[in-house]
Coordinates of C-alpha atoms in Angstrom, one line a residue:
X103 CA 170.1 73.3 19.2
X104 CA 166.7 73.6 20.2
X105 CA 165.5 72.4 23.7
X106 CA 162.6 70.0 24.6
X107 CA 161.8 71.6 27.6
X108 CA 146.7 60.3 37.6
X109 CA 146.1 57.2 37.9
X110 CA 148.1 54.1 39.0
X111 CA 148.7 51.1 37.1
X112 CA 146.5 49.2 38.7
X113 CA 143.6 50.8 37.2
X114 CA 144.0 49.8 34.0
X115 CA 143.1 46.3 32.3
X116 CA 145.2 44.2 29.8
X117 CA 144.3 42.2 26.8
X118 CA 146.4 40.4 24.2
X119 CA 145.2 40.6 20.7
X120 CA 144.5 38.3 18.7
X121 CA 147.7 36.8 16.2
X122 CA 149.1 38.6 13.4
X123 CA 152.2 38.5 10.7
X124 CA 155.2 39.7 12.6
X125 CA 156.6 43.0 11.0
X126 CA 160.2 41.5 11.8
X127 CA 160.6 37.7 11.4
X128 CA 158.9 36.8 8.6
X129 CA 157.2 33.6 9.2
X130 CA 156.4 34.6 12.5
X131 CA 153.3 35.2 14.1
X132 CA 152.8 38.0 17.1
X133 CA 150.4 38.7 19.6
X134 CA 150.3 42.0 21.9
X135 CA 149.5 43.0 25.1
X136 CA 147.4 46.2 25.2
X137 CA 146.9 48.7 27.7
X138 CA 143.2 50.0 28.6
X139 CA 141.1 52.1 28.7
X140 CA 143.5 54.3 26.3
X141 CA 142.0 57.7 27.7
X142 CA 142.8 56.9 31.3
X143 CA 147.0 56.8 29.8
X144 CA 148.7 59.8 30.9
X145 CA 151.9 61.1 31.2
X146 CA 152.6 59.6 34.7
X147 CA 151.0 56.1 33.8
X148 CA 152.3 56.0 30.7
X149 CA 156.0 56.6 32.3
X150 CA 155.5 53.3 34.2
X151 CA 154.3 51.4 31.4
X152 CA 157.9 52.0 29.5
X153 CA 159.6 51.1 32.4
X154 CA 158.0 47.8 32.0
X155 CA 158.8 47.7 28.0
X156 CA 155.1 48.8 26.7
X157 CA 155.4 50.8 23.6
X158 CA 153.1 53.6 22.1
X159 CA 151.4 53.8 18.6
X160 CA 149.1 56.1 18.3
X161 CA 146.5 55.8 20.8
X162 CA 147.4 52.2 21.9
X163 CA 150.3 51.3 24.6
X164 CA 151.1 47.9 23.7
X165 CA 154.0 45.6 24.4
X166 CA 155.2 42.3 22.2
X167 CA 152.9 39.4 23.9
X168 CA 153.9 36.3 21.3
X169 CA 153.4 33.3 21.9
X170 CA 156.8 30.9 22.0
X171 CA 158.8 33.8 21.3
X172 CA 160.7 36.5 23.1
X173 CA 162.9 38.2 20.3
X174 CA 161.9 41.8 21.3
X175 CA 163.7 43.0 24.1
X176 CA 162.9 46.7 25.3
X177 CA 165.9 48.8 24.7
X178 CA 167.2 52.1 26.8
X179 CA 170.5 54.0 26.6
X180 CA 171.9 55.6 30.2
X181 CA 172.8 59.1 29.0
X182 CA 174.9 59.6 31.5
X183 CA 177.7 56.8 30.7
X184 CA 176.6 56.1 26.8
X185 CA 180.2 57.4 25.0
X186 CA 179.3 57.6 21.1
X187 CA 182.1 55.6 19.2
X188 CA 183.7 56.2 16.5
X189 CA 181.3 56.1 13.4
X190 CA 178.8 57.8 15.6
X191 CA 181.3 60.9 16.2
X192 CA 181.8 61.0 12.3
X193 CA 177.8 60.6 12.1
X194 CA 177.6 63.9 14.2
X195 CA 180.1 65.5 12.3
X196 CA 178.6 65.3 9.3
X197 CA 175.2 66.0 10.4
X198 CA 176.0 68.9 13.1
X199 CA 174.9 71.4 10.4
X200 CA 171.5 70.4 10.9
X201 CA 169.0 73.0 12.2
X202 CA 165.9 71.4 14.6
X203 CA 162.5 72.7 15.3
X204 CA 160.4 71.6 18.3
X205 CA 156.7 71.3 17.9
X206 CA 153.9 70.2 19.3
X207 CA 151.9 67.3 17.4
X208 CA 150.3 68.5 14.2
X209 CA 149.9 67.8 10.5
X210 CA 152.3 69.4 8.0
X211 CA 152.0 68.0 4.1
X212 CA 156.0 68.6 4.2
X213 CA 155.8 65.7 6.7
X214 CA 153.7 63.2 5.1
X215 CA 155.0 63.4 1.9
X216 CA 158.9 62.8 3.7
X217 CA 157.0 59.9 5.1
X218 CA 155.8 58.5 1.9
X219 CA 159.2 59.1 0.4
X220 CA 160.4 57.0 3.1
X221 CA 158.2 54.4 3.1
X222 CA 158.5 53.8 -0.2
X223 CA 162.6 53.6 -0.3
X224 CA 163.1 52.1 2.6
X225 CA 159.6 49.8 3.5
X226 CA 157.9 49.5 0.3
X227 CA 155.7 46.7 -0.2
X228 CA 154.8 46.3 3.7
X229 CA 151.8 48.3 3.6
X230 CA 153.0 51.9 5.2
X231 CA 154.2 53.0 2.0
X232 CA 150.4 53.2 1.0
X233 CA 149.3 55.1 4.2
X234 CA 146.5 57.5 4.0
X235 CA 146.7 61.0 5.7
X236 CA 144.3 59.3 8.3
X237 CA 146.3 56.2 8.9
X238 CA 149.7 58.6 8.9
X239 CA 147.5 60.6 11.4
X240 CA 146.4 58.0 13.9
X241 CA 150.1 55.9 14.0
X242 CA 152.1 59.5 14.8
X243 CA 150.1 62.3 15.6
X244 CA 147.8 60.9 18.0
X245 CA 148.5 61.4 21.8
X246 CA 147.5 61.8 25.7
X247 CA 151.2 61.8 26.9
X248 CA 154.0 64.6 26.6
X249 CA 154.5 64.1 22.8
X250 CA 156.9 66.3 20.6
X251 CA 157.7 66.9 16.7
X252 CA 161.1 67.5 15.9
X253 CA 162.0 68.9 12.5
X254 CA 165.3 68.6 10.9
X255 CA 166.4 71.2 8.2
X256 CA 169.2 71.4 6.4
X257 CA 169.9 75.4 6.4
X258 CA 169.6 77.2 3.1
X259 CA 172.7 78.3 1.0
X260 CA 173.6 80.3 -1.9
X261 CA 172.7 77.5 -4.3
X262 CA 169.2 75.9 -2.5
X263 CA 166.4 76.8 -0.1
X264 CA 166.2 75.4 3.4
X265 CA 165.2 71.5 3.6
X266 CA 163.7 69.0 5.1
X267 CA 165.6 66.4 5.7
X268 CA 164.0 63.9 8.7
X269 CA 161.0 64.4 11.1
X270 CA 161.1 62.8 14.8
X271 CA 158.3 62.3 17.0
X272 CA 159.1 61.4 20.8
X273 CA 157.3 61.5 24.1
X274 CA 159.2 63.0 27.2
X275 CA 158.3 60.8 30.0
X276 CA 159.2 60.9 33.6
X277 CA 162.9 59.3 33.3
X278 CA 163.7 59.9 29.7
X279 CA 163.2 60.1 26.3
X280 CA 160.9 57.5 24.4
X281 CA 161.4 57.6 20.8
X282 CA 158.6 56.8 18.9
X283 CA 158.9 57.1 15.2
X284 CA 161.3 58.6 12.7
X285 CA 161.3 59.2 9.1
X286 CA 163.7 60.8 7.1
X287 CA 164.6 61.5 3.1
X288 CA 166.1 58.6 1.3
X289 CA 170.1 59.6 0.9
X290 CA 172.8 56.8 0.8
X291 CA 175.2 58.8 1.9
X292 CA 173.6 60.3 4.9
X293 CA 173.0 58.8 8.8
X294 CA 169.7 60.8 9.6
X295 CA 168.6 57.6 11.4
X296 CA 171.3 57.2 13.6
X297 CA 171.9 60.9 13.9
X298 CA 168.4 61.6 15.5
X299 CA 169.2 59.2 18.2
X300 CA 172.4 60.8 19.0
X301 CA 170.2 64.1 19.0
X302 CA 167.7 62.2 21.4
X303 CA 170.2 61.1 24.0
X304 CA 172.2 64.8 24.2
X305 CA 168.2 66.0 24.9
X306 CA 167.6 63.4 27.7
X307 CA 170.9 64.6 28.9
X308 CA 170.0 68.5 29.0
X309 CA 166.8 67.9 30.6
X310 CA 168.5 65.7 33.2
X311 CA 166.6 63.1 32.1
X312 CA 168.6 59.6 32.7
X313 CA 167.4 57.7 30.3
X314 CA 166.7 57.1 26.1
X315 CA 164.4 54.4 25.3
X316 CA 164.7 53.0 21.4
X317 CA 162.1 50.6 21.8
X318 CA 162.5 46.8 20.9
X319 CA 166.0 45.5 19.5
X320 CA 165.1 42.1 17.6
X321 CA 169.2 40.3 17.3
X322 CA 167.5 38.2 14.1
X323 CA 166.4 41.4 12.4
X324 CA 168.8 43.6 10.4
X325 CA 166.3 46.3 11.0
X326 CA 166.3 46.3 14.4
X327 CA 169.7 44.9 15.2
X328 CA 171.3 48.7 14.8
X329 CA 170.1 49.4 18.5
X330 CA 172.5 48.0 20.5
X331 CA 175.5 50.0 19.1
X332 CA 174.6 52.4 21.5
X333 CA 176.5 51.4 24.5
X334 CA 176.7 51.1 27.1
X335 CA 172.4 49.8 26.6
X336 CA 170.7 48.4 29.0
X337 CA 167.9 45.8 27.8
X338 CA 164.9 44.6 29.5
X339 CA 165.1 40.8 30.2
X340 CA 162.5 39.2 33.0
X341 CA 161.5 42.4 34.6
X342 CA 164.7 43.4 35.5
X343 CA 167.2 46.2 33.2
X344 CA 170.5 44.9 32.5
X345 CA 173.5 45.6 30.1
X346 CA 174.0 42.7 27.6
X347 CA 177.6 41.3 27.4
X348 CA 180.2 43.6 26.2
X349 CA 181.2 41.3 23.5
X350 CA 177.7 42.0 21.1

């Protein structure tokens, strides 16, 4: 397995943008909370910003800022308890043949046309499935903080060549692991999605990093709602990080 191996809050500014459709409740409308100037965001500043459930896309640190609603809830995963359960000990069985390859932040066409494969099986029709090599470039390979690419290959055999089977991008921040993005090829019989978070966690663990932040768990969206299966979870609720009830 391969290894992954400034300036204080207050002088940045906040502003929320302006509404737009919610990518998760449909109906909805959100509103975010943006962290400025972008190039003053490095790794240190941007550490404290997750703490405090800000997110990154590209350039922009942002967290949810709607108005009337509070559905996402920032997400995180203490390494150093979190016990994978059953289906995720069959998930790394199945997937432990998997070679990884740690890069830097850089464009590969391999990689943008996995991600337009799996946009277009798994989010087709909500606008990323029609991404441009810009657009591709500025939501994942864009970056001031301690960004990494990891490749996932499935080795080759007698029968096929060496493939590409899912591409992560993460930051390694001061107390963990903060997933960003991943995309992976289209298989119904395969766990890619849930595999790369196992992956994630035994990384934060070997860096003796405490902590693997997944980002926002929505409970009234089916593709969020996957996140807190990783227990024990702490989630983000009034400034303070606290497990949810055991009986989620």
């Amino acid at each position: 397995m391969t290894h992954l191996k400034e300036l204080p809050l207050q002088a940045l500014q906040f502003y929320a943008t302006a509404p737009y459709p919610c990518s998760y409740l449909a109906g909805h409308q959100a509103r975010s909370q943006v962290a400025t100037p972008s190039h003053l965001i490095h790794n240190d500043a941007y550490s404290d910003l997750v703490t405090r459930g800000f997110r990154r896309s590209g350039m922009f640190t942002y967290r949810p800022s709607c108005d009337g609603c509070q559905a996402c809830t920032p997400l995180r995963v203490p390494v150093d308890t979190f016990r994978p359960n059953r289906s995720q000990r069959r998930c790394l069985k199945d997937h432990a043949h998997l070679e990884t390859r740690v890069l830097n932040l850089c464009f590969v066409p391999e990689h943008y046309q996995l991600y337009l494969r799996y946009q277009n099986s798994r989010h087709a029709g909500g606008g990323m499935d029609q991404d441009s090599i810009d657009q591709y470039t500025q939501f994942l390979l864009q970056s001031r903080v301690n960004s990494r690419l990891i490749e996932f290959w499935a080795p080759a055999t007698d029968e096929q060549a060496a493939a590409l089977k899912m591409v992560s991008i993460v930051d390694v921040i001061n107390d963990g692991i903060s997933a960003v993005y991943t995309f992976y090829e289209p298989e119904t019989t395969a766990s890619y999605g849930t595999y790369s978070v196992l992956w994630q966690i035994e990384q934060a663990r070997i860096l003796g990093l405490p902590h693997m932040y997944l980002g926002y768990w929505i409970e009234q969206s089916a593709k969020m709602r996957y996140k807190d299966r990783f227990r024990p979870c702490e989630m983000l609720r009034d400034g303070v990080w606290t497990q949810p009830p055991t009986d989620r």
